[in-house]
CSV table of C-alpha atoms in Angstrom, one decimal:
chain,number,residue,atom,x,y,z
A,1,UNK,CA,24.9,-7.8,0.9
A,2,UNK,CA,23.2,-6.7,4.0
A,3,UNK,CA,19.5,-5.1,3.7
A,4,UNK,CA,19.7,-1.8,5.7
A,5,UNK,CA,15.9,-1.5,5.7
A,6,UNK,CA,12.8,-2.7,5.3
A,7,UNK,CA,9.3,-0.5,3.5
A,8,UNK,CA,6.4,-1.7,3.5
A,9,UNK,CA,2.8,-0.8,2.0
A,10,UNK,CA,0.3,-0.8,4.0
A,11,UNK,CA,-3.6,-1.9,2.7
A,12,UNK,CA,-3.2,-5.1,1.7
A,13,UNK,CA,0.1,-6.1,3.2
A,14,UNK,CA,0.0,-5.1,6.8
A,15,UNK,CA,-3.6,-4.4,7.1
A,16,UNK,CA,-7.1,-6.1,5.8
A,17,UNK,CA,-8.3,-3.1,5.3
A,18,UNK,CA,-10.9,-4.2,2.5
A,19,UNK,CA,-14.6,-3.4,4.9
A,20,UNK,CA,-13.1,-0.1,5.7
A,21,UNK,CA,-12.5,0.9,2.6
A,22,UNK,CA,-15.6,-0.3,0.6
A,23,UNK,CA,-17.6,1.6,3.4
A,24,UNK,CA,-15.2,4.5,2.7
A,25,UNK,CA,-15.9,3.8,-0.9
A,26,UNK,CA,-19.8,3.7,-0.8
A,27,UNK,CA,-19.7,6.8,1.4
A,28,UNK,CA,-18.0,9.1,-1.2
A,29,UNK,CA,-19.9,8.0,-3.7
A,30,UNK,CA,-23.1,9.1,-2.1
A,31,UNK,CA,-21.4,12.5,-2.4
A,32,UNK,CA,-20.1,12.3,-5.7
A,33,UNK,CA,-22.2,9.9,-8.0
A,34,UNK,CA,-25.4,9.0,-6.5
A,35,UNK,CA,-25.7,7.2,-9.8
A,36,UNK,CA,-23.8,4.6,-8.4
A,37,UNK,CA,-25.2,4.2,-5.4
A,38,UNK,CA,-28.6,1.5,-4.2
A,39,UNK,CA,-29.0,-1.0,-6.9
A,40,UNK,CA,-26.4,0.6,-9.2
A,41,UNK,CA,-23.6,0.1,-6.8
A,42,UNK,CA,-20.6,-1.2,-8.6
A,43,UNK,CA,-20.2,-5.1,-8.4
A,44,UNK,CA,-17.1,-4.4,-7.5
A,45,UNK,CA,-17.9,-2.9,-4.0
A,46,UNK,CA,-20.4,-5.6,-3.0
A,47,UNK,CA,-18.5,-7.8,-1.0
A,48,UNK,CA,-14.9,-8.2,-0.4
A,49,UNK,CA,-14.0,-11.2,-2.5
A,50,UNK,CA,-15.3,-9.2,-5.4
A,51,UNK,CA,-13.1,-6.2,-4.2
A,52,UNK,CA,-9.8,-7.8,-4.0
A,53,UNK,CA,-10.7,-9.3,-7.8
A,54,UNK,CA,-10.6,-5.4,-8.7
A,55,UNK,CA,-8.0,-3.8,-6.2
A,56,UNK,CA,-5.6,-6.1,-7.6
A,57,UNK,CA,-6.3,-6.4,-11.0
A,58,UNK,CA,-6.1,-2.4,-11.3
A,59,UNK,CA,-3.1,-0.4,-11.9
A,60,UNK,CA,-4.1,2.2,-9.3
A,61,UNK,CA,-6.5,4.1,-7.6
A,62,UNK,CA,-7.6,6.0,-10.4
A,63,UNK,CA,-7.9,3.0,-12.8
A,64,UNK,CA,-9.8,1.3,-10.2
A,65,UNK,CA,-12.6,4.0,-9.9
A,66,UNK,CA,-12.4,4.8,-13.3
A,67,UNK,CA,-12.5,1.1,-14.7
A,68,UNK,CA,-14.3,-1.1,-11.8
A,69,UNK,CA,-16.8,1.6,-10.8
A,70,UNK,CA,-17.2,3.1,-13.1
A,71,UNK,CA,-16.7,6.8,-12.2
A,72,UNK,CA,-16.0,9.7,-14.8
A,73,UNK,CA,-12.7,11.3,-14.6
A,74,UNK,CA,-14.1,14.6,-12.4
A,75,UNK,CA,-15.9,12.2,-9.8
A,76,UNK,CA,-12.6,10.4,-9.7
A,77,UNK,CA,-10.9,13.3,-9.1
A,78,UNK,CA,-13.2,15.2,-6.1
A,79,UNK,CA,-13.4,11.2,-4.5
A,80,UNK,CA,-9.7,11.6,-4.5
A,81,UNK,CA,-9.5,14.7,-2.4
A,82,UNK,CA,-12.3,13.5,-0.2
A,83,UNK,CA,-10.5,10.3,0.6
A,84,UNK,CA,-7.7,11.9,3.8
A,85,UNK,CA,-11.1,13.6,5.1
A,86,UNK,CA,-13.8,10.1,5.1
A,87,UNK,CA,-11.0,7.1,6.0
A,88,UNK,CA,-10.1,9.7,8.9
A,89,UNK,CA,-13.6,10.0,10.7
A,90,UNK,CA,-14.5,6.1,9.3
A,91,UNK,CA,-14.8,4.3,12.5
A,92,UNK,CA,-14.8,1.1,10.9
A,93,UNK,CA,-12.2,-1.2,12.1
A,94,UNK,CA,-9.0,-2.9,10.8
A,95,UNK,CA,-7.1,-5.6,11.3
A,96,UNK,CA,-3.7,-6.6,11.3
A,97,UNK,CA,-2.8,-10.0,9.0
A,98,UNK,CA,-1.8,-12.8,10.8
A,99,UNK,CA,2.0,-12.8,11.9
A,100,UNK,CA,2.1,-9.3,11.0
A,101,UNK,CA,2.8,-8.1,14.9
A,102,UNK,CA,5.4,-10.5,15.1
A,103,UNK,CA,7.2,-10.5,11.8
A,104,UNK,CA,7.7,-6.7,12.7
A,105,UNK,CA,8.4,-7.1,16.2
A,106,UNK,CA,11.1,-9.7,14.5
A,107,UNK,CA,12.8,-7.2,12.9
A,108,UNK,CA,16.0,-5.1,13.9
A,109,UNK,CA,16.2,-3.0,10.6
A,110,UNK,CA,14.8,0.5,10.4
A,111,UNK,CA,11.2,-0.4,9.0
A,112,UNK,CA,9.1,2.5,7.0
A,113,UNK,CA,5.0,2.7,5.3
A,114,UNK,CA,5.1,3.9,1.7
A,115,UNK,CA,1.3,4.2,1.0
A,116,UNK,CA,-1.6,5.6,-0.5
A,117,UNK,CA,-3.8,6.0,3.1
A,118,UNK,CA,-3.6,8.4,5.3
A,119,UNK,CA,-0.2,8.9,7.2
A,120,UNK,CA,-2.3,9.7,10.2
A,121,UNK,CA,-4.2,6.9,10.0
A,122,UNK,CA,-1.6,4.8,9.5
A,123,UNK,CA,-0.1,5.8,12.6
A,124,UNK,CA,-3.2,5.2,14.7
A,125,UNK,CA,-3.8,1.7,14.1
A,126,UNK,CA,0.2,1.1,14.7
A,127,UNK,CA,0.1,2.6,18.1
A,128,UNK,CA,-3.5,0.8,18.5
A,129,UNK,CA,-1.0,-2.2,18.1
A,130,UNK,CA,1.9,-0.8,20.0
A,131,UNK,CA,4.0,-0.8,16.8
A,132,UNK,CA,4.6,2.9,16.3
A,133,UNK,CA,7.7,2.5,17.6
A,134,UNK,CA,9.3,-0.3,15.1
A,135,UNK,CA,8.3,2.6,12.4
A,136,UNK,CA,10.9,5.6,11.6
A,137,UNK,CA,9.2,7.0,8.5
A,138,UNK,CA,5.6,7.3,7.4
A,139,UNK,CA,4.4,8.7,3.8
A,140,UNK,CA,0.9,8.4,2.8
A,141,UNK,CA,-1.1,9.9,0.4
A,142,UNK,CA,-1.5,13.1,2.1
A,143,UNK,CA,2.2,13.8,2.4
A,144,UNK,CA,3.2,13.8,-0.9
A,145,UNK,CA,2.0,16.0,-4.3
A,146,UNK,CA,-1.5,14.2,-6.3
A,147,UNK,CA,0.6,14.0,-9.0
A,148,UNK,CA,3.9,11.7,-7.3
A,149,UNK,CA,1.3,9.1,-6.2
A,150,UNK,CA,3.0,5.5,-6.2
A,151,UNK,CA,4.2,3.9,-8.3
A,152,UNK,CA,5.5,7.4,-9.1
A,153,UNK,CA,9.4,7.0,-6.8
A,154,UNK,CA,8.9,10.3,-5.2
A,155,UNK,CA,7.0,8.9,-1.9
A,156,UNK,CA,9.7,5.6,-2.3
A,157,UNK,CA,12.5,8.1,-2.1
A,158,UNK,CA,11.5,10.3,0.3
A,159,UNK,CA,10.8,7.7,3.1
A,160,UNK,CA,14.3,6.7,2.4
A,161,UNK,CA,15.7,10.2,2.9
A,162,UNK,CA,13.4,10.7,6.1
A,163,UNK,CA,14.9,7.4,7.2
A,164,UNK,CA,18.7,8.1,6.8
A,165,UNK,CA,19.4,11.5,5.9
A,166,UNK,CA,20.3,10.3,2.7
A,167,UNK,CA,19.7,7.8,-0.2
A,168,UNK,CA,23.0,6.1,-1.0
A,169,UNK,CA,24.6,3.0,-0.6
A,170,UNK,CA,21.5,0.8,0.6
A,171,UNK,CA,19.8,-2.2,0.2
A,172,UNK,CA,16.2,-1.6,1.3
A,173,UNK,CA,13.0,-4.4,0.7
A,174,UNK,CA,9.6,-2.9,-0.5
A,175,UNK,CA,6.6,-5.2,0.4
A,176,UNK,CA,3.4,-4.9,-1.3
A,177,UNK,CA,0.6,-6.8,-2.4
A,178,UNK,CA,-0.2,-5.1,-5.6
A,179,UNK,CA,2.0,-5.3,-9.3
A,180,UNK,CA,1.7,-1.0,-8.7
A,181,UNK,CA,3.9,-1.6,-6.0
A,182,UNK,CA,6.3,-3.8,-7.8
A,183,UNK,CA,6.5,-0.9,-10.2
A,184,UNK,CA,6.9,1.2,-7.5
A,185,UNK,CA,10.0,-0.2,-6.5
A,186,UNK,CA,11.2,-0.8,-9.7
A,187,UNK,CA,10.3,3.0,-10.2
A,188,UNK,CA,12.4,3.7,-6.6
A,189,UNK,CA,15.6,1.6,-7.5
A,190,UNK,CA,15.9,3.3,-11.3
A,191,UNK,CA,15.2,6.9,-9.7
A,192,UNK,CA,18.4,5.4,-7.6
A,193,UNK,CA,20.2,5.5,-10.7
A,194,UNK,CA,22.9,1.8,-9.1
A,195,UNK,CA,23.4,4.7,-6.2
A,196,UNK,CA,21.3,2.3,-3.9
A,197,UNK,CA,19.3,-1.2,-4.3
A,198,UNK,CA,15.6,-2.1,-4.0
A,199,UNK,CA,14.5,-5.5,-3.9
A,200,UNK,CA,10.7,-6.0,-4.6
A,201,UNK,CA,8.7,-8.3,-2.6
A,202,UNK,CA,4.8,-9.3,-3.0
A,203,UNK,CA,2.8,-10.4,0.2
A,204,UNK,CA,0.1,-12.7,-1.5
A,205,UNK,CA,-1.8,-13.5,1.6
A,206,UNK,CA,-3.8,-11.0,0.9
A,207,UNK,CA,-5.4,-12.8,-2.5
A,208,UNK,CA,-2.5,-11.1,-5.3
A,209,UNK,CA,-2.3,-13.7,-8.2
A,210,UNK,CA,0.9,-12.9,-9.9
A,211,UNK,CA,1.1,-15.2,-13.1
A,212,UNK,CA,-0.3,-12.4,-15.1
A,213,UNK,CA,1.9,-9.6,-14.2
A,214,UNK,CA,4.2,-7.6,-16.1
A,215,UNK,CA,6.5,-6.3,-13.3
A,216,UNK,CA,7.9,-9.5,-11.7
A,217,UNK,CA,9.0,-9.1,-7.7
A,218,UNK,CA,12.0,-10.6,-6.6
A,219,UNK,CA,10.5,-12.7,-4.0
A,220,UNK,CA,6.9,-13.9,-3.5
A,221,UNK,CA,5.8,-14.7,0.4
A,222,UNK,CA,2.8,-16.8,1.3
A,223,UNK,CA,2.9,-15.6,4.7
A,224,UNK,CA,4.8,-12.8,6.6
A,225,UNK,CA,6.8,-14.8,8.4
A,226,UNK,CA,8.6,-15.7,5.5
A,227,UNK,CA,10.2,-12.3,5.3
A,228,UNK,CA,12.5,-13.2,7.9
A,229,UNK,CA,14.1,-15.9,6.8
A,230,UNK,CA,14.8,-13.8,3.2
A,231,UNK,CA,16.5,-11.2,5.2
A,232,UNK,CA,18.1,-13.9,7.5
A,233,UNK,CA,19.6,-15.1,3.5
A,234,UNK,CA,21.1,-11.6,2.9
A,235,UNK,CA,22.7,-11.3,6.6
């Protein structure tokens, strides 16, 4: 069985991404619920060990600023739309994981992003990185419909269809660092319907602690460089 690509998720799994997004976070809700703002901000957004306790413990977005932050369902909602607009003109900066760089450069597959930041700032920090070009398909949160948000299959399938022209007969990996995105690609490969394969992989260098999970991946890496030798096994 040969793998005919590789999607990945992006926060997380090719990017820390955590400062950015808690002074994202903190910014929105200054605009949305000043409640929670000064001595009432969430523990959850006080430093970034406490935020990868949440991020990963949540289902989603919406669970984690309903459930961590402790949001109501309408400021979740309007920080939701706000999200493209703030992580856009955010100047804060990111950082690739170690081996990242060269675990894609590795690669000879068609590679894709499935995930819930901006496709347009996705694609900055990859040509920051000079890694646009290892990337034939993008979908983030502003490309797809609110309600088709991962682990919905929709974003999944089209970054397949944008990679190939169509979705049959492949094998395709999906890397993340969350149990969403296990669901996710458990999600993708039912929507499939045994028309095409997805194999579900969990980066845990980012701080994901599986033993608790429901939706089991099919491989576990420490590091990214050990995503080359499991496509090396299906060569």
């Amino acid at each position: 069985m040969n793998i005919n690509a590789i999607l990945w998720d992006y926060d997380g799994t090719l990017v820390n991404s955590v400062p950015k997004n808690i002074d994202i976070t903190k910014q929105i809700l200054a605009e949305v619920a000043p409640r929670l703002t000064g001595e009432s901000l969430p523990h959850y957004l006080k430093n970034e060990e406490s935020y990868h306790v949440a991020n990963h413990q949540s289902k989603n977005w919406q669970d984690l600023y309903l459930n961590y932050y402790g949001m109501s369902e309408s400021e979740m909602l309007e920080a939701g739309t706000l999200w493209t607009e703030y992580q856009l003109r955010n100047t804060t900066p990111v950082e690739l994981f170690a081996e990242i760089k060269q675990t894609i450069n590795q690669i000879e597959l068609p590679q894709g992003i499935c995930s819930q930041n901006s496709s347009k700032n996705i694609s900055k920090v990859l040509k920051q990185n000079s890694l646009a070009h290892k990337f034939q398909a993008i979908i983030g949160y502003d490309d797809i419909p609110n309600n088709t948000q991962k682990p919905n299959p929709y974003g999944g399938l089209k970054c397949i269809e944008r990679i190939f022209g169509n979705i049959n007969d492949k094998t395709i990996f999906y890397i993340g660092d969350h149990e969403g995105d296990v669901k996710f690609a458990r999600n993708i490969n039912k929507e499939l319907s045994g028309k095409s394969r997805v194999i579900a992989i969990v980066a845990k260098y980012s701080g994901a602690e599986t033993s608790s999970w429901k939706y089991k991946a099919d491989f576990e890496i420490e590091k990214p460089s050990d995503l080359i030798g499991i496509i090396n096994n299906y060569s």
